[in-house]
Amino acid sequence: MSFYDHIQDEDPEIFAALIGEDARQAEGLELIPSENYVSRAVKEAMASSLTNKYAEGYPGKRYYGGQEFTDAVETLAIERAKKLFGAAYANVQPLGGANANIAMYFALLQPGDTVLGMDLSHGGHLTHGHPVTYLTKVFNFIRYKMKDVETGEIDYDDMLRVAKEAKPKIILAGFSAYPRELDYAKFVAIAREVDAVAVMDIAHIAGLIAGKAAKNPFDYGFDIMTTTTHKTLRGPRGGMILTRESEEIAKKIDKAVFPGFQGGPHMHQIAAKAISFREALHPSFATYAKQIILNTKAMEGVFKAQGARMITGGSDNHLILLDAWTSFGISGGEAEKLLDCAGITLNKNAIADDTRKPMDPSGIRFGTPAMTTRGLREVESAQVAEIMVGVLTKRDDASIEHAKAEVKKLALSHPIPESFVG
Ligand code: DSN
């Protein structure tokens, strides 16, 4: 019996697409740093009958009957999340990271209030106040940047100056394309000085924090962490908001998530989150998290040896942002396409103060969370980087075909695991 036997019988078109995607994931190498592979247990929860159930409200306080099992599931998810991140409160209902951030803003701000967040082109995220989002119609977003793009150092003096001037209600740390650790103590000191709430969007590095391979912002006094659950944390697609200690803030967040922005929570997704949090509490997850960084370092070494330009000079986490334009004379878009042909999936990405357009920027962003899940270690990670260099420098059909065969060999000899806790 296959995972899709009923789909195969009832809907051959969708079946064909699902089988195609499974093969693509099995035979290629996933280097998009925000992607990963979930366990079979997480997949089973996502396909469970909890998808049938409405459960507006929170455990013990629902608007519909029949909640004895949903309450158990959500309580487990909350307790495991709190333990994993050292939080006093957790809201596990946000459907994704964007939803989590939106709810967090509305919980803490009044229309017109100011947020100080990282510039998108310096590594921030759309939901940190990019002008294309509707958030900017409601709130005022101002920016901080790196002082030195070659080292990644943030300009904390300027951040303090701007914060004193603009009096933001939120100092927002976090990123989707920044390869270094932040100085959390400085963020918190600035937030305290201007009486702002310190929020860290840990979406990209949640798994590194959970696995203690990266610092935990709560240890430095951050008030709130928002996150997705599906990146380094290796859970189902979804979001979450964690509060370090303030019950008052946690209550506002609960209200903003439901009924503020969402209706019935996706209970099948919450069950899958609970399972993935249990997996992340297992000692093997710490080994996984550390290996992600070792693998990134192995890739960094190859690109350094090539004299390639990496934004911030390299990486301390799970991702690398490479200036393809300066390093290989091709745009990020061209690099993405070439590597896609070789079975390596990554994404084109703007680099700091990019002079090229967002749809074809100068950079590519890639990382190791998914390939580390497959069991690739430093030697194979360096090999993947060598294959990338070969494709990006030679760019002819024969090199791409050769790379594709190498990638397939590596992928098939490292199958996607079904279980992480034995
Ligand atoms: N799309 C995610 C990423 O790739 O980083 C962020 O939302």
PDB file of N, CA and C and ligand atoms in Angstrom, residues 32 34 125 176 204 231 347 365, ligand 1:
ATOM      1  N   ILE A  32      17.690  24.974  -0.553  1.00  0.00           N
ATOM      2  CA  ILE A  32      16.972  26.166  -0.082  1.00  0.00           C
ATOM      3  C   ILE A  32      17.027  26.127   1.443  1.00  0.00           C
ATOM      4  N   SER A  34      15.525  27.377   3.833  1.00  0.00           N
ATOM      5  CA  SER A  34      14.299  27.408   4.633  1.00  0.00           C
ATOM      6  C   SER A  34      13.484  26.134   4.448  1.00  0.00           C
ATOM      7  N   HIS A 125      13.193  40.412   6.380  1.00  0.00           N
ATOM      8  CA  HIS A 125      12.132  39.617   5.766  1.00  0.00           C
ATOM      9  C   HIS A 125      10.977  40.523   5.360  1.00  0.00           C
ATOM     10  N   SER A 176      16.015  36.478   7.188  1.00  0.00           N
ATOM     11  CA  SER A 176      15.838  35.302   6.341  1.00  0.00           C
ATOM     12  C   SER A 176      17.043  35.101   5.425  1.00  0.00           C
ATOM     13  N   HIS A 204      14.365  31.192  10.813  1.00  0.00           N
ATOM     14  CA  HIS A 204      15.416  30.448  10.117  1.00  0.00           C
ATOM     15  C   HIS A 204      16.243  29.577  11.041  1.00  0.00           C
ATOM     16  N   LYS A 231      11.420  25.000   9.114  1.00  0.00           N
ATOM     17  CA  LYS A 231      12.745  25.214   8.513  1.00  0.00           C
ATOM     18  C   LYS A 231      13.751  24.336   9.264  1.00  0.00           C
ATOM     19  N   ASN A 347      17.868  29.276  -4.118  1.00  0.00           N
ATOM     20  CA  ASN A 347      17.128  30.425  -4.641  1.00  0.00           C
ATOM     21  C   ASN A 347      18.008  31.640  -4.895  1.00  0.00           C
ATOM     22  N   ARG A 365      21.159  32.178  -2.490  1.00  0.00           N
ATOM     23  CA  ARG A 365      21.122  31.812  -1.081  1.00  0.00           C
ATOM     24  C   ARG A 365      20.964  30.298  -0.989  1.00  0.00           C
TER      25      ARG A 365
HETATM   26  N1  DSN B   1      10.254  32.070   2.346  1.00  0.00           N
HETATM   27  C1  DSN B   1      11.050  32.002   3.548  1.00  0.00           C
HETATM   28  C2  DSN B   1      12.488  31.841   3.249  1.00  0.00           C
HETATM   29  O1  DSN B   1      12.792  31.187   2.284  1.00  0.00           O
HETATM   30  O2  DSN B   1      13.321  32.341   3.970  1.00  0.00           O
HETATM   31  C3  DSN B   1      10.825  33.151   4.454  1.00  0.00           C
HETATM   32  O3  DSN B   1       9.505  33.468   4.523  1.00  0.00           O
END
